[in-house]
mmCIF file of C-alpha atoms and ligand atoms in Angstrom:
data_model
loop_
_atom_site.group_PDB
_atom_site.id
_atom_site.type_symbol
_atom_site.label_atom_id
_atom_site.label_comp_id
_atom_site.label_asym_id
_atom_site.label_seq_id
_atom_site.Cartn_x
_atom_site.Cartn_y
_atom_site.Cartn_z
ATOM 1 C CA UNK A 1 23.508 167.996 130.626
ATOM 2 C CA UNK A 2 20.605 165.697 131.400
ATOM 3 C CA UNK A 3 20.027 165.267 135.123
ATOM 4 C CA UNK A 4 18.227 162.020 135.696
ATOM 5 C CA UNK A 5 17.233 162.570 139.277
ATOM 6 C CA UNK A 6 17.342 165.200 141.942
ATOM 7 C CA UNK A 7 20.655 165.346 143.716
ATOM 8 C CA UNK A 8 21.119 165.946 147.406
ATOM 9 C CA UNK A 9 23.743 168.582 146.524
ATOM 10 C CA UNK A 10 20.864 170.731 145.320
ATOM 11 C CA UNK A 11 19.212 170.788 148.698
ATOM 12 C CA UNK A 12 19.713 172.771 151.851
ATOM 13 C CA UNK A 13 21.522 170.756 154.489
ATOM 14 C CA UNK A 14 18.431 170.031 156.592
ATOM 15 C CA UNK A 15 16.775 168.521 153.518
ATOM 16 C CA UNK A 16 19.870 166.771 152.240
ATOM 17 C CA UNK A 17 20.355 164.832 155.469
ATOM 18 C CA UNK A 18 17.798 162.196 156.382
ATOM 19 C CA UNK A 19 15.992 163.487 159.451
ATOM 20 C CA UNK A 20 16.746 160.427 161.583
ATOM 21 C CA UNK A 21 20.481 160.750 160.954
ATOM 22 C CA UNK A 22 20.367 164.478 161.549
ATOM 23 C CA UNK A 23 18.573 164.160 164.877
ATOM 24 C CA UNK A 24 20.671 161.213 165.886
ATOM 25 C CA UNK A 25 23.921 163.058 165.161
ATOM 26 C CA UNK A 26 22.813 166.044 167.168
ATOM 27 C CA UNK A 27 21.709 163.892 170.066
ATOM 28 C CA UNK A 28 25.030 162.077 170.079
ATOM 29 C CA UNK A 29 26.994 165.317 169.985
ATOM 30 C CA UNK A 30 24.945 166.842 172.737
ATOM 31 C CA UNK A 31 25.354 163.776 174.889
ATOM 32 C CA UNK A 32 29.090 163.796 174.285
ATOM 33 C CA UNK A 33 29.231 167.436 175.368
ATOM 34 C CA UNK A 34 31.298 168.675 172.460
ATOM 35 C CA UNK A 35 32.572 172.194 172.855
ATOM 36 C CA UNK A 36 35.485 174.255 171.658
ATOM 37 C CA UNK A 37 38.569 172.252 170.823
ATOM 38 C CA UNK A 38 42.120 173.161 170.135
ATOM 39 C CA UNK A 39 43.844 171.578 167.177
ATOM 40 C CA UNK A 40 46.792 169.297 167.075
ATOM 41 C CA UNK A 41 46.670 167.081 170.115
ATOM 42 C CA UNK A 42 44.406 164.842 172.096
ATOM 43 C CA UNK A 43 41.400 165.106 169.807
ATOM 44 C CA UNK A 44 38.772 162.417 169.616
ATOM 45 C CA UNK A 45 39.352 160.237 166.588
ATOM 46 C CA UNK A 46 36.448 157.812 166.769
ATOM 47 C CA UNK A 47 35.587 158.301 163.087
ATOM 48 C CA UNK A 48 38.918 159.398 161.663
ATOM 49 C CA UNK A 49 42.323 157.888 161.413
ATOM 50 C CA UNK A 50 43.846 157.704 164.876
ATOM 51 C CA UNK A 51 47.465 158.639 165.315
ATOM 52 C CA UNK A 52 48.703 155.031 165.627
ATOM 53 C CA UNK A 53 46.893 154.026 162.418
ATOM 54 C CA UNK A 54 48.221 157.093 160.654
ATOM 55 C CA UNK A 55 51.771 156.263 161.637
ATOM 56 C CA UNK A 56 51.378 152.733 160.309
ATOM 57 C CA UNK A 57 49.777 153.625 157.020
ATOM 58 C CA UNK A 58 51.009 157.063 156.042
ATOM 59 C CA UNK A 59 54.672 157.534 155.104
ATOM 60 C CA UNK A 60 54.486 161.233 155.995
ATOM 61 C CA UNK A 61 52.931 160.781 159.462
ATOM 62 C CA UNK A 62 56.134 162.032 161.111
ATOM 63 C CA UNK A 63 55.460 165.522 159.684
ATOM 64 C CA UNK A 64 52.349 166.038 161.867
ATOM 65 C CA UNK A 65 51.288 167.975 163.792
ATOM 66 C CA UNK A 66 52.723 170.778 161.664
ATOM 67 C CA UNK A 67 53.608 174.136 163.179
ATOM 68 C CA UNK A 68 50.542 176.373 163.372
ATOM 69 C CA UNK A 69 50.664 179.590 161.376
ATOM 70 C CA UNK A 70 49.071 182.082 163.786
ATOM 71 C CA UNK A 71 48.213 184.435 160.918
ATOM 72 C CA UNK A 72 45.284 182.089 160.162
ATOM 73 C CA UNK A 73 43.181 181.717 163.270
ATOM 74 C CA UNK A 74 39.443 181.906 163.946
ATOM 75 C CA UNK A 75 36.815 183.826 165.860
ATOM 76 C CA UNK A 76 34.815 180.680 166.618
ATOM 77 C CA UNK A 77 35.457 177.220 168.033
ATOM 78 C CA UNK A 78 36.796 174.415 165.870
ATOM 79 C CA UNK A 79 34.254 171.841 164.784
ATOM 80 C CA UNK A 80 34.944 168.509 166.492
ATOM 81 C CA UNK A 81 36.669 165.945 164.296
ATOM 82 C CA UNK A 82 33.895 163.421 164.916
ATOM 83 C CA UNK A 83 31.509 165.812 163.185
ATOM 84 C CA UNK A 84 33.631 166.944 160.248
ATOM 85 C CA UNK A 85 34.843 163.455 159.409
ATOM 86 C CA UNK A 86 31.381 161.864 159.348
ATOM 87 C CA UNK A 87 29.529 164.507 157.342
ATOM 88 C CA UNK A 88 31.195 164.879 153.978
ATOM 89 C CA UNK A 89 30.528 165.640 150.353
ATOM 90 C CA UNK A 90 32.513 163.226 148.220
ATOM 91 C CA UNK A 91 30.213 162.205 145.380
ATOM 92 C CA UNK A 92 32.663 159.583 144.171
ATOM 93 C CA UNK A 93 31.511 157.548 147.188
ATOM 94 C CA UNK A 94 27.818 158.478 147.217
ATOM 95 C CA UNK A 95 25.522 161.480 146.908
ATOM 96 C CA UNK A 96 24.825 161.733 150.626
ATOM 97 C CA UNK A 97 26.872 162.808 153.605
ATOM 98 C CA UNK A 98 27.640 159.458 155.234
ATOM 99 C CA UNK A 99 30.402 158.316 152.889
ATOM 100 C CA UNK A 100 33.253 158.143 155.381
ATOM 101 C CA UNK A 101 33.297 154.340 155.609
ATOM 102 C CA UNK A 102 33.110 153.814 151.855
ATOM 103 C CA UNK A 103 35.864 156.355 151.301
ATOM 104 C CA UNK A 104 38.227 154.065 153.223
ATOM 105 C CA UNK A 105 38.284 151.914 150.030
ATOM 106 C CA UNK A 106 40.372 154.529 148.278
ATOM 107 C CA UNK A 107 44.014 153.403 148.048
ATOM 108 C CA UNK A 108 46.079 156.541 148.688
ATOM 109 C CA UNK A 109 49.522 154.945 148.238
ATOM 110 C CA UNK A 110 51.177 154.701 145.810
ATOM 111 C CA UNK A 111 49.854 158.078 144.597
ATOM 112 C CA UNK A 112 51.272 160.451 142.042
ATOM 113 C CA UNK A 113 50.417 163.976 141.003
ATOM 114 C CA UNK A 114 50.936 164.929 137.348
ATOM 115 C CA UNK A 115 51.875 168.495 136.403
ATOM 116 C CA UNK A 116 50.709 169.171 132.862
ATOM 117 C CA UNK A 117 50.023 171.817 130.259
ATOM 118 C CA UNK A 118 51.702 175.212 130.318
ATOM 119 C CA UNK A 119 54.639 174.365 132.584
ATOM 120 C CA UNK A 120 58.372 174.531 131.992
ATOM 121 C CA UNK A 121 58.457 170.722 132.093
ATOM 122 C CA UNK A 122 55.573 168.275 132.439
ATOM 123 C CA UNK A 123 56.235 165.676 135.136
ATOM 124 C CA UNK A 124 54.668 163.227 137.524
ATOM 125 C CA UNK A 125 55.692 163.339 141.173
ATOM 126 C CA UNK A 126 55.246 160.840 143.975
ATOM 127 C CA UNK A 127 53.004 162.346 146.661
ATOM 128 C CA UNK A 128 55.435 161.699 149.509
ATOM 129 C CA UNK A 129 58.285 163.360 147.609
ATOM 130 C CA UNK A 130 56.004 166.307 146.921
ATOM 131 C CA UNK A 131 54.777 166.692 150.507
ATOM 132 C CA UNK A 132 58.335 166.529 151.857
ATOM 133 C CA UNK A 133 59.425 169.234 149.415
ATOM 134 C CA UNK A 134 56.746 171.649 150.660
ATOM 135 C CA UNK A 135 56.704 173.967 153.708
ATOM 136 C CA UNK A 136 54.043 172.289 155.892
ATOM 137 C CA UNK A 137 52.055 174.336 158.373
ATOM 138 C CA UNK A 138 48.711 174.247 160.164
ATOM 139 C CA UNK A 139 45.975 176.834 159.526
ATOM 140 C CA UNK A 140 42.576 177.189 161.157
ATOM 141 C CA UNK A 141 40.094 177.790 158.328
ATOM 142 C CA UNK A 142 36.385 178.302 157.913
ATOM 143 C CA UNK A 143 34.701 176.012 155.398
ATOM 144 C CA UNK A 144 31.290 177.129 154.037
ATOM 145 C CA UNK A 145 29.289 174.797 151.808
ATOM 146 C CA UNK A 146 26.905 176.175 149.185
ATOM 147 C CA UNK A 147 24.266 174.072 150.983
ATOM 148 C CA UNK A 148 24.479 176.609 153.863
ATOM 149 C CA UNK A 149 26.249 174.519 156.481
ATOM 150 C CA UNK A 150 29.722 175.352 157.710
ATOM 151 C CA UNK A 151 32.643 173.978 159.666
ATOM 152 C CA UNK A 152 35.887 175.263 161.116
ATOM 153 C CA UNK A 153 38.829 172.954 160.561
ATOM 154 C CA UNK A 154 42.519 172.803 161.477
ATOM 155 C CA UNK A 155 43.974 171.938 158.083
ATOM 156 C CA UNK A 156 47.635 171.086 157.591
ATOM 157 C CA UNK A 157 49.308 171.587 154.262
ATOM 158 C CA UNK A 158 51.186 174.170 152.259
ATOM 159 C CA UNK A 159 50.366 177.356 150.358
ATOM 160 C CA UNK A 160 49.278 176.727 146.774
ATOM 161 C CA UNK A 161 51.794 179.456 145.893
ATOM 162 C CA UNK A 162 54.577 177.053 146.953
ATOM 163 C CA UNK A 163 53.174 174.494 144.522
ATOM 164 C CA UNK A 164 53.170 177.069 141.722
ATOM 165 C CA UNK A 165 56.843 177.760 142.427
ATOM 166 C CA UNK A 166 57.486 174.010 142.316
ATOM 167 C CA UNK A 167 55.512 173.425 139.086
ATOM 168 C CA UNK A 168 56.936 176.457 137.245
ATOM 169 C CA UNK A 169 53.994 177.479 135.030
ATOM 170 C CA UNK A 170 54.769 179.459 131.881
ATOM 171 C CA UNK A 171 53.843 183.138 131.626
ATOM 172 C CA UNK A 172 50.999 182.193 129.264
ATOM 173 C CA UNK A 173 49.234 180.102 131.962
ATOM 174 C CA UNK A 174 46.093 181.864 133.172
ATOM 175 C CA UNK A 175 44.307 179.075 135.065
ATOM 176 C CA UNK A 176 45.116 176.123 137.305
ATOM 177 C CA UNK A 177 42.905 173.095 136.699
ATOM 178 C CA UNK A 178 42.875 170.370 139.356
ATOM 179 C CA UNK A 179 41.479 166.913 138.831
ATOM 180 C CA UNK A 180 40.434 164.096 141.168
ATOM 181 C CA UNK A 181 41.295 160.414 140.530
ATOM 182 C CA UNK A 182 39.079 158.346 138.231
ATOM 183 C CA UNK A 183 38.515 154.786 139.416
ATOM 184 C CA UNK A 184 34.906 153.552 139.355
ATOM 185 C CA UNK A 185 36.058 150.201 140.773
ATOM 186 C CA UNK A 186 36.750 151.764 144.182
ATOM 187 C CA UNK A 187 34.491 154.815 143.849
ATOM 188 C CA UNK A 188 31.105 153.483 142.741
ATOM 189 C CA UNK A 189 29.684 157.011 142.442
ATOM 190 C CA UNK A 190 31.816 157.336 139.328
ATOM 191 C CA UNK A 191 29.593 154.730 137.671
ATOM 192 C CA UNK A 192 26.804 157.341 137.689
ATOM 193 C CA UNK A 193 27.131 158.453 134.103
ATOM 194 C CA UNK A 194 25.064 161.640 134.500
ATOM 195 C CA UNK A 195 27.989 163.244 136.345
ATOM 196 C CA UNK A 196 30.958 164.542 134.314
ATOM 197 C CA UNK A 197 33.720 162.526 136.021
ATOM 198 C CA UNK A 198 36.440 163.049 137.012
ATOM 199 C CA UNK A 199 35.739 165.922 139.425
ATOM 200 C CA UNK A 200 37.514 169.043 138.160
ATOM 201 C CA UNK A 201 37.958 172.440 139.723
ATOM 202 C CA UNK A 202 39.934 175.508 138.776
ATOM 203 C CA UNK A 203 41.276 178.860 139.870
ATOM 204 C CA UNK A 204 42.891 181.765 138.105
ATOM 205 C CA UNK A 205 46.656 181.964 138.562
ATOM 206 C CA UNK A 206 46.105 185.119 140.650
ATOM 207 C CA UNK A 207 43.678 183.304 142.957
ATOM 208 C CA UNK A 208 46.055 180.360 143.205
ATOM 209 C CA UNK A 209 48.918 182.658 144.181
ATOM 210 C CA UNK A 210 46.849 184.327 146.919
ATOM 211 C CA UNK A 211 48.114 183.620 150.409
ATOM 212 C CA UNK A 212 44.835 181.973 151.460
ATOM 213 C CA UNK A 213 44.786 179.298 148.757
ATOM 214 C CA UNK A 214 45.998 176.192 150.561
ATOM 215 C CA UNK A 215 46.835 172.625 149.552
ATOM 216 C CA UNK A 216 45.687 170.317 152.313
ATOM 217 C CA UNK A 217 47.551 167.148 153.296
ATOM 218 C CA UNK A 218 46.397 166.788 156.898
ATOM 219 C CA UNK A 219 43.754 167.752 159.435
ATOM 220 C CA UNK A 220 43.509 167.715 163.212
ATOM 221 C CA UNK A 221 47.254 167.304 163.499
ATOM 222 C CA UNK A 222 47.434 164.091 161.412
ATOM 223 C CA UNK A 223 47.677 163.037 157.780
ATOM 224 C CA UNK A 224 44.403 163.651 155.953
ATOM 225 C CA UNK A 225 41.612 161.095 156.448
ATOM 226 C CA UNK A 226 40.318 159.658 153.182
ATOM 227 C CA UNK A 227 36.846 161.183 153.436
ATOM 228 C CA UNK A 228 38.474 164.647 153.534
ATOM 229 C CA UNK A 229 40.156 163.960 150.175
ATOM 230 C CA UNK A 230 43.478 162.317 150.999
ATOM 231 C CA UNK A 231 46.225 162.556 150.135
ATOM 232 C CA UNK A 232 45.922 166.051 148.621
ATOM 233 C CA UNK A 233 42.996 168.488 148.395
ATOM 234 C CA UNK A 234 42.449 172.176 147.921
ATOM 235 C CA UNK A 235 41.074 174.664 150.481
ATOM 236 C CA UNK A 236 39.875 178.075 149.247
ATOM 237 C CA UNK A 237 37.940 179.299 152.282
ATOM 238 C CA UNK A 238 36.541 182.444 150.661
ATOM 239 C CA UNK A 239 34.705 180.294 148.117
ATOM 240 C CA UNK A 240 31.925 177.759 148.509
ATOM 241 C CA UNK A 241 33.192 174.326 149.502
ATOM 242 C CA UNK A 242 32.635 172.723 146.107
ATOM 243 C CA UNK A 243 35.737 174.547 144.817
ATOM 244 C CA UNK A 244 37.848 172.512 147.272
ATOM 245 C CA UNK A 245 38.565 169.542 145.025
ATOM 246 C CA UNK A 246 39.589 166.330 146.807
ATOM 247 C CA UNK A 247 42.101 163.531 146.143
ATOM 248 C CA UNK A 248 43.956 165.369 143.385
ATOM 249 C CA UNK A 249 45.961 163.425 140.790
ATOM 250 C CA UNK A 250 46.521 166.065 138.150
ATOM 251 C CA UNK A 251 47.298 169.766 138.086
ATOM 252 C CA UNK A 252 47.172 171.381 134.667
ATOM 253 C CA UNK A 253 48.013 174.938 133.684
ATOM 254 C CA UNK A 254 45.838 176.330 130.911
ATOM 255 C CA UNK A 255 45.196 179.463 128.957
ATOM 256 C CA UNK A 256 41.437 178.938 128.870
ATOM 257 C CA UNK A 257 39.058 178.719 131.819
ATOM 258 C CA UNK A 258 38.460 175.062 132.698
ATOM 259 C CA UNK A 259 34.960 173.597 132.665
ATOM 260 C CA UNK A 260 34.426 172.664 136.298
ATOM 261 C CA UNK A 261 32.393 169.749 137.666
ATOM 262 C CA UNK A 262 29.332 171.469 139.139
ATOM 263 C CA UNK A 263 29.316 174.205 136.534
ATOM 264 C CA UNK A 264 29.076 171.478 133.900
ATOM 265 C CA UNK A 265 26.226 169.832 135.810
ATOM 266 C CA UNK A 266 24.257 173.048 136.326
ATOM 267 C CA UNK A 267 25.843 176.378 135.382
ATOM 268 C CA UNK A 268 22.787 178.327 136.540
ATOM 269 C CA UNK A 269 23.384 177.226 140.122
ATOM 270 C CA UNK A 270 27.134 176.597 140.430
ATOM 271 C CA UNK A 271 29.536 178.878 138.630
ATOM 272 C CA UNK A 272 33.287 179.083 138.168
ATOM 273 C CA UNK A 273 33.903 181.845 140.712
ATOM 274 C CA UNK A 274 31.655 180.683 143.574
ATOM 275 C CA UNK A 275 32.764 183.370 146.026
ATOM 276 C CA UNK A 276 30.719 183.424 149.238
ATOM 277 C CA UNK A 277 28.239 186.289 149.415
ATOM 278 C CA UNK A 278 25.291 186.364 151.844
ATOM 279 C CA UNK A 279 23.454 188.788 149.578
ATOM 280 C CA UNK A 280 23.468 186.587 146.509
ATOM 281 C CA UNK A 281 21.037 183.738 147.030
ATOM 282 C CA UNK A 282 21.336 180.336 145.484
ATOM 283 C CA UNK A 283 18.443 180.158 142.981
ATOM 284 C CA UNK A 284 16.594 177.877 145.412
ATOM 285 C CA UNK A 285 17.652 179.068 148.885
ATOM 286 C CA UNK A 286 19.116 182.012 150.756
ATOM 287 C CA UNK A 287 22.827 182.254 151.551
ATOM 288 C CA UNK A 288 22.272 184.904 154.253
ATOM 289 C CA UNK A 289 22.953 182.522 157.134
ATOM 290 C CA UNK A 290 24.648 179.205 157.727
ATOM 291 C CA UNK A 291 24.496 176.420 160.262
ATOM 292 C CA UNK A 292 27.834 175.622 161.883
ATOM 293 C CA UNK A 293 27.867 171.845 162.241
ATOM 294 C CA UNK A 294 27.975 170.628 165.807
ATOM 295 C CA UNK A 295 26.074 173.714 166.995
ATOM 296 C CA UNK A 296 22.381 174.473 166.949
ATOM 297 C CA UNK A 297 22.214 178.197 166.075
ATOM 298 C CA UNK A 298 22.388 179.587 162.569
ATOM 299 C CA UNK A 299 24.859 182.461 162.173
ATOM 300 C CA UNK A 300 25.124 185.239 159.570
ATOM 301 C CA UNK A 301 27.263 184.423 156.542
ATOM 302 C CA UNK A 302 29.997 186.935 155.732
ATOM 303 C CA UNK A 303 31.087 188.332 152.394
ATOM 304 C CA UNK A 304 33.959 186.198 151.077
ATOM 305 C CA UNK A 305 33.249 184.040 154.135
ATOM 306 C CA UNK A 306 35.001 186.657 156.271
ATOM 307 C CA UNK A 307 38.186 186.743 154.162
ATOM 308 C CA UNK A 308 37.441 189.909 152.160
ATOM 309 C CA UNK A 309 40.511 191.713 153.391
ATOM 310 C CA UNK A 310 42.733 189.060 151.855
ATOM 311 C CA UNK A 311 40.879 188.420 148.596
ATOM 312 C CA UNK A 312 38.514 191.240 147.553
ATOM 313 C CA UNK A 313 41.258 192.943 145.515
ATOM 314 C CA UNK A 314 41.482 189.852 143.286
ATOM 315 C CA UNK A 315 38.127 190.815 141.807
ATOM 316 C CA UNK A 316 38.600 194.550 141.303
ATOM 317 C CA UNK A 317 37.195 195.609 137.944
ATOM 318 C CA UNK A 318 35.490 192.257 137.345
ATOM 319 C CA UNK A 319 31.907 193.401 137.934
ATOM 320 C CA UNK A 320 30.802 191.827 134.653
ATOM 321 C CA UNK A 321 31.595 188.345 135.955
ATOM 322 C CA UNK A 322 29.188 186.226 138.004
ATOM 323 C CA UNK A 323 31.551 186.339 140.950
ATOM 324 C CA UNK A 324 29.175 185.033 143.582
ATOM 325 C CA UNK A 325 27.614 181.930 142.094
HETATM 326 N N1 MTE B 401 35.875 166.843 145.592
HETATM 327 C C1 MTE B 401 35.546 165.699 144.952
HETATM 328 N N2 MTE B 401 36.481 165.051 144.267
HETATM 329 N N3 MTE B 401 34.289 165.180 144.997
HETATM 330 C C2 MTE B 401 33.275 165.826 145.657
HETATM 331 O O1 MTE B 401 32.129 165.339 145.654
HETATM 332 N N4 MTE B 401 32.633 167.765 146.989
HETATM 333 C C3 MTE B 401 32.892 169.181 147.181
HETATM 334 C C4 MTE B 401 34.314 169.431 147.713
HETATM 335 N N5 MTE B 401 35.268 168.648 146.967
HETATM 336 C C5 MTE B 401 33.581 167.043 146.328
HETATM 337 C C6 MTE B 401 34.919 167.507 146.295
HETATM 338 C C7 MTE B 401 31.936 169.800 148.069
HETATM 339 S S1 MTE B 401 30.391 170.049 147.422
HETATM 340 C C8 MTE B 401 32.254 170.215 149.318
HETATM 341 S S2 MTE B 401 31.174 171.133 150.257
HETATM 342 C C9 MTE B 401 33.530 169.846 149.939
HETATM 343 O O2 MTE B 401 34.354 169.065 149.084
HETATM 344 C C10 MTE B 401 33.254 169.054 151.182
HETATM 345 O O3 MTE B 401 34.431 168.862 151.905
HETATM 346 P P1 MTE B 401 34.360 168.094 153.293
HETATM 347 O O4 MTE B 401 33.704 166.780 153.047
HETATM 348 O O5 MTE B 401 35.783 167.959 153.741
HETATM 349 O O6 MTE B 401 33.545 168.955 154.223
#
């Protein structure tokens, strides 16, 4: 595919963010004295949806905060909401990090999710019906971008395994393909014809059934803010962040491996598997360390982003695959 210009996604975080914004953000955070936070209550919401707004606009607001599943906790502080909700990758709204205001243009109700392909019965489900049918919980997850920055976030949602049980894929289904909305009228990034819209990501059925694979409907104890990919996104914390497709409208079960968004743009740099590995560099930068947003020190990156115990067995015997890019 012809790339007409260099994309910020190709750059390390310090290069992708204009220096003035980067310095400014750090100064603001320092001045505000952000430290460790606990999820669920009393968090600053200056840049997100505050609880009152959420209750007015989101028909599922009564479900939050969801009960925290203590099996998924962290060894490091949560990243403040002000940071995570103002520094986002959502190319539908621009190829830079400051898209949070523009993302508010996305209408997230009414919203339906279509189940297609190799399922017992294809159907389209209203998002609120779907969310209410699922076992909601809160999990504290790491989130590591291929650009070598990272966050820790209290996501709310439900295991992808529960969605598989709901969708009833046939035995012949080998992959789950998830697709973002397509609406260039509200998402002007989708007018950029050199990208293969809509955004598509995929997992094997085995990966999707793993306990860690999580469908996100909320964060910081509230329904999901639009810039995070409301009303439904994926979180696969052992993989680079680009696997975590946002604002999903379609879930298709296939026998063949789906062509994913960034792989289609540049397969040499962004593959299907995209598992985190500090020893496998991006062709243009090292993945050995990462910069937790909101902090100043870089920290070592861990194999499978620290989730090897849960996921390494998924890849046994697959040495021939490019598992780490
Ligand atoms: N999903 C869609 N639809 N569009 C995108 O541009 N960016 C991906 C992923 N999901 C993206 C997307 C990338 S590159 C990353 S790192 C994460 O979303 C960023 O998630 P965050 O903004 O919540 O940190």
